[in-house]
Coordinates of C-alpha atoms in Angstrom, one line a residue:
M6 CA 15.9 33.7 3.0
E7 CA 18.7 36.1 2.1
L8 CA 17.9 37.9 -1.2
A9 CA 20.5 37.7 -3.9
F10 CA 20.6 41.5 -4.3
A11 CA 20.8 42.3 -0.6
A12 CA 24.5 43.0 -0.7
S13 CA 24.1 45.7 -3.3
V14 CA 21.6 47.8 -1.3
Y15 CA 23.0 50.9 0.5
P16 CA 21.5 51.3 4.0
A17 CA 19.4 54.4 4.5
A18 CA 21.6 55.4 7.4
N19 CA 24.6 55.7 5.0
A20 CA 22.6 57.9 2.7
R21 CA 21.8 60.3 5.6
R22 CA 25.4 60.4 6.8
A23 CA 26.6 61.3 3.3
I24 CA 24.3 64.4 3.4
H25 CA 25.5 65.5 6.9
E26 CA 29.1 65.3 5.8
I27 CA 28.7 67.9 3.1
K28 CA 30.7 71.0 4.1
P29 CA 30.1 74.5 2.8
L30 CA 32.7 75.8 0.4
S31 CA 34.3 72.4 0.1
S32 CA 36.1 71.6 -3.1
K33 CA 34.5 68.1 -2.9
L34 CA 31.0 69.5 -2.7
F35 CA 29.9 68.4 -6.2
T36 CA 31.2 64.9 -6.0
T37 CA 29.8 64.4 -2.5
K38 CA 26.3 65.6 -3.6
K39 CA 26.5 63.3 -6.5
R40 CA 27.3 60.3 -4.3
S41 CA 24.7 61.1 -1.7
F42 CA 22.0 61.4 -4.4
R43 CA 23.0 58.1 -5.9
N44 CA 22.8 56.4 -2.4
K45 CA 19.4 58.0 -1.7
F46 CA 18.1 56.9 -5.1
V47 CA 19.1 53.2 -4.6
C48 CA 17.6 53.2 -1.2
S49 CA 14.3 54.5 -2.3
V50 CA 14.1 51.9 -5.1
A51 CA 15.0 49.0 -2.8
V52 CA 12.8 49.8 0.2
T53 CA 9.8 51.5 -1.4
P54 CA 6.8 49.7 0.1
D55 CA 4.7 50.1 -3.1
G56 CA 7.5 48.6 -5.1
N57 CA 7.8 45.6 -2.8
R58 CA 4.0 45.0 -3.0
V59 CA 4.0 45.1 -6.7
S60 CA 6.9 42.6 -6.9
E61 CA 5.2 40.2 -4.4
F62 CA 1.8 40.6 -6.3
E63 CA 3.4 39.7 -9.6
L64 CA 5.2 36.7 -8.0
E65 CA 2.0 35.4 -6.5
N66 CA 0.3 35.7 -9.9
K67 CA 3.1 33.7 -11.5
K68 CA 2.8 31.0 -8.8
H69 CA -1.0 30.9 -9.3
D70 CA -0.6 30.5 -13.0
L71 CA 1.8 27.6 -12.4
L72 CA -0.6 25.8 -10.0
L73 CA -3.5 26.4 -12.4
A74 CA -1.5 24.9 -15.3
V75 CA -0.8 21.6 -13.4
Q76 CA -4.3 21.4 -11.8
D77 CA -5.9 19.0 -14.3
T78 CA -2.8 16.8 -15.0
Q79 CA -3.3 14.3 -12.1
R80 CA 0.1 15.3 -10.8
G81 CA 1.6 15.0 -14.3
L82 CA 0.2 11.6 -15.2
V83 CA -2.1 12.8 -18.0
A84 CA -0.2 15.9 -19.0
T85 CA -0.1 16.4 -22.8
A86 CA 2.9 17.7 -24.7
D87 CA 1.2 21.1 -25.0
Q88 CA 0.4 21.1 -21.3
R89 CA 4.0 20.2 -20.4
S90 CA 5.2 23.1 -22.6
I91 CA 2.9 25.6 -20.8
I92 CA 4.0 24.2 -17.4
E93 CA 7.7 24.5 -18.3
E94 CA 7.2 28.2 -19.3
A95 CA 5.3 28.8 -16.0
L96 CA 8.1 27.1 -14.1
V97 CA 10.8 29.1 -15.7
S98 CA 8.9 32.3 -15.0
V99 CA 8.6 31.5 -11.2
E100 CA 12.2 30.3 -11.0
G101 CA 13.5 33.6 -12.2
Y102 CA 12.4 35.5 -9.1
N103 CA 15.0 34.2 -6.7
M104 CA 17.5 32.7 -9.1
G105 CA 21.0 32.5 -7.6
A106 CA 19.8 33.0 -4.0
P107 CA 21.4 30.4 -1.7
I108 CA 19.3 27.6 -0.1
D109 CA 17.7 28.6 3.2
L110 CA 17.6 25.4 5.2
V111 CA 15.2 27.0 7.7
T112 CA 12.7 27.7 5.0
L113 CA 13.3 24.3 3.3
D114 CA 12.6 22.4 6.6
G115 CA 9.2 20.9 6.8
T116 CA 6.7 18.9 4.7
W117 CA 5.9 19.6 1.0
R118 CA 3.0 18.0 -1.0
L119 CA 3.6 17.0 -4.6
Q120 CA 1.4 18.9 -7.1
Y121 CA 3.1 17.9 -10.4
T122 CA 6.1 16.0 -11.7
S123 CA 7.6 14.7 -14.9
A124 CA 9.9 12.3 -13.1
P125 CA 9.6 8.7 -14.6
D126 CA 10.1 7.0 -11.2
V127 CA 7.1 8.8 -9.7
L128 CA 4.9 8.6 -12.8
V129 CA 5.3 4.9 -12.9
L130 CA 3.6 4.7 -9.5
L131 CA 0.8 6.9 -10.6
E132 CA 0.4 4.9 -13.8
A133 CA 0.3 1.6 -11.8
A134 CA -2.5 3.0 -9.6
A135 CA -4.4 4.1 -12.7
R136 CA -4.2 0.7 -14.4
L137 CA -4.4 -1.7 -11.5
P138 CA -7.7 -1.9 -9.6
F139 CA -6.0 -3.4 -6.5
F140 CA -3.5 -0.5 -6.0
Q141 CA -4.1 3.1 -5.1
V142 CA -1.7 6.0 -4.6
G143 CA -2.7 8.8 -2.3
Q144 CA -0.7 11.9 -1.4
I145 CA 3.0 12.1 -2.1
F146 CA 5.3 14.3 0.1
Q147 CA 8.8 15.3 0.6
K148 CA 9.8 16.0 4.2
F149 CA 13.0 17.9 4.8
E150 CA 14.6 17.8 8.3
C151 CA 17.4 20.4 8.2
R152 CA 16.3 23.3 10.4
D153 CA 19.3 23.1 12.8
Q154 CA 21.8 22.0 10.2
L155 CA 24.5 24.1 8.5
S156 CA 25.0 22.3 5.2
G157 CA 22.6 19.4 4.9
G158 CA 20.1 17.1 6.6
V159 CA 17.6 14.3 5.9
I160 CA 15.0 14.1 3.2
R161 CA 12.1 11.6 3.3
N162 CA 10.0 10.8 0.2
V163 CA 6.7 9.8 1.6
V164 CA 4.0 7.9 -0.5
R165 CA 0.6 7.1 0.9
W166 CA -0.8 4.0 -0.8
S167 CA -3.6 1.4 -0.3
I168 CA -5.1 -1.8 -1.5
P169 CA -8.9 -1.5 -1.7
N170 CA -10.9 -3.6 0.7
L171 CA -7.8 -4.7 2.6
L172 CA -6.4 -1.3 3.7
E173 CA -8.1 2.1 4.3
E174 CA -8.7 4.2 1.3
Q175 CA -5.8 6.4 0.1
E176 CA -3.9 6.1 3.4
G177 CA -3.8 2.4 4.0
A178 CA 0.0 2.3 4.4
T179 CA 3.0 4.6 4.0
L180 CA 6.1 4.1 2.0
V181 CA 9.1 6.1 3.1
V182 CA 12.3 6.4 1.2
S183 CA 14.9 8.2 3.3
A184 CA 18.1 9.9 2.2
K185 CA 20.8 12.1 3.6
F186 CA 21.6 15.3 1.6
D187 CA 24.4 17.7 1.5
V188 CA 24.4 21.2 0.0
V189 CA 27.2 21.1 -2.6
S190 CA 26.6 24.5 -4.3
V191 CA 24.3 27.5 -4.1
R192 CA 21.2 25.5 -5.2
N193 CA 22.4 21.9 -5.6
I194 CA 22.0 19.1 -3.0
N195 CA 23.5 15.7 -3.3
L196 CA 21.3 12.8 -2.2
Q197 CA 22.5 9.5 -0.6
F198 CA 19.7 7.0 0.0
E199 CA 19.6 5.2 3.3
E200 CA 16.6 3.0 3.5
I201 CA 13.1 2.1 2.3
K202 CA 10.4 1.6 4.9
I203 CA 6.8 0.5 4.9
Q204 CA 4.9 1.6 8.0
D205 CA 1.6 3.0 9.3
I206 CA -0.6 0.1 8.0
N207 CA -4.3 0.8 8.5
I208 CA -6.4 -2.2 7.7
S209 CA -9.9 -1.8 6.5
E210 CA -13.0 -2.5 8.5
Q211 CA -13.7 -5.5 6.1
L212 CA -10.4 -7.1 6.9
Q213 CA -10.8 -6.4 10.6
A214 CA -14.2 -8.1 10.6
L215 CA -12.7 -11.1 8.7
I216 CA -9.9 -11.5 11.3
A217 CA -12.0 -10.8 14.3
P218 CA -15.7 -11.0 13.6
A219 CA -17.7 -8.5 15.8
L220 CA -20.4 -11.1 16.6
L221 CA -17.9 -13.6 18.0
P222 CA -15.6 -13.3 21.1
R223 CA -12.2 -12.0 20.0
S224 CA -9.6 -14.6 20.8
F225 CA -6.1 -13.8 21.9
L226 CA -4.7 -14.9 18.5
S227 CA -7.0 -12.6 16.5
L228 CA -6.1 -9.6 18.7
Q229 CA -2.4 -10.4 18.2
I230 CA -2.9 -10.5 14.5
L231 CA -4.6 -7.1 14.5
Q232 CA -2.0 -5.6 16.7
F233 CA 0.8 -7.0 14.5
L234 CA -0.7 -5.6 11.3
R235 CA -1.3 -2.2 12.9
T236 CA 2.3 -1.9 14.2
F237 CA 4.1 -3.6 11.3
K238 CA 7.2 -2.0 9.9
A239 CA 9.5 -3.3 7.2
Q240 CA 12.9 -1.6 6.7
V241 CA 15.3 -2.3 3.8
P242 CA 18.7 -0.6 3.5
V243 CA 19.4 0.9 0.1
T244 CA 22.8 -0.3 -1.2
N245 CA 24.6 -0.7 -4.4
P246 CA 24.8 -4.4 -5.2
A247 CA 28.2 -4.0 -6.9
T248 CA 29.9 -2.3 -4.0
G249 CA 27.7 -3.0 -1.0
R250 CA 27.8 0.7 -0.1
R251 CA 25.0 3.2 0.2
S252 CA 23.4 4.2 -3.1
V253 CA 24.0 7.7 -4.3
A254 CA 21.1 9.2 -6.2
G255 CA 22.9 12.2 -7.6
L256 CA 22.1 15.9 -7.7
Y257 CA 18.8 17.6 -7.0
Y258 CA 18.6 21.3 -8.1
L259 CA 16.2 23.4 -5.9
S260 CA 15.3 25.9 -8.5
Y261 CA 12.8 28.0 -6.4
L262 CA 12.0 28.1 -2.7
D263 CA 9.8 30.3 -0.5
R264 CA 7.5 29.8 2.5
N265 CA 4.8 28.0 0.5
M266 CA 6.3 26.7 -2.8
L267 CA 9.2 24.5 -3.7
L268 CA 10.4 23.7 -7.2
G269 CA 13.0 21.1 -8.0
R270 CA 14.8 19.6 -10.9
A271 CA 16.6 16.3 -10.9
V272 CA 19.9 17.0 -12.5
G273 CA 20.5 14.8 -15.6
G274 CA 17.0 14.9 -17.0
G275 CA 15.3 13.1 -14.1
G276 CA 12.2 15.4 -14.3
V277 CA 10.8 18.4 -12.5
F278 CA 8.8 18.7 -9.3
V279 CA 6.3 21.2 -8.0
F280 CA 5.6 21.1 -4.3
T281 CA 3.4 23.3 -2.0
K282 CA 3.8 23.5 1.8
A283 CA 1.8 21.0 3.8
Q284 CA 0.9 20.3 7.4
P285 CA 3.8 18.6 9.3
L286 CA 4.0 14.8 9.0
E287 CA 4.8 12.6 12.0
L288 CA 6.8 9.6 10.8

């Protein structure tokens, strides 16, 4: 990612050239020396290895503090008011490290695992799983596909869920909400939802035994039922009932991004998100 302050750094080569251009007995000797000293000073501050290590060390500590603050909140479900206040302070502290830097789509590309959120539409899923014995929510991801794009791409919100005894634990099925996004400013992306899909249904051993008992010859019909359940996909386009057009979600502010952490804020009070980089998902 290009750093916000990169344009203000004087290359070391320029500093050396300024020194060589100093001529004896020149009337501009004093001003030339002053300029070359300033250039050398800025370079030494910008590229000093020790200085870079200290900055990265401090940043990693801030990120660690943030992840520690969200650790016992069940991804935000049981966060108290005091915890949310501490988390918000930790968020702001991390966000300040690359504030104003443009979105790097190459860094953004990939799969990110949700660690914490205050977004109501996500918390309602987590609350349903906590209250209902027949519903489980596993890992939640955001997958960005934008590596080869110039100003946008596709974002997929992925929720692993299950129904105990019918589907496999935690990853019984996958809900995918897909949207296109466009970069509309330095850090804001505009989302346009495309479709909702249910896929990757993994039925439990109990259900398989019920459909096709192991002690009995498996009939053609039972095998067809098993195959249908395993390959079932349901896709529903997301449209605005009033206009019949694709639904627009609004702005999503990417407040911090590096190789292993993504922080986002839904513009308009939709909540905050803390993601860490995860293994690639095949959807």
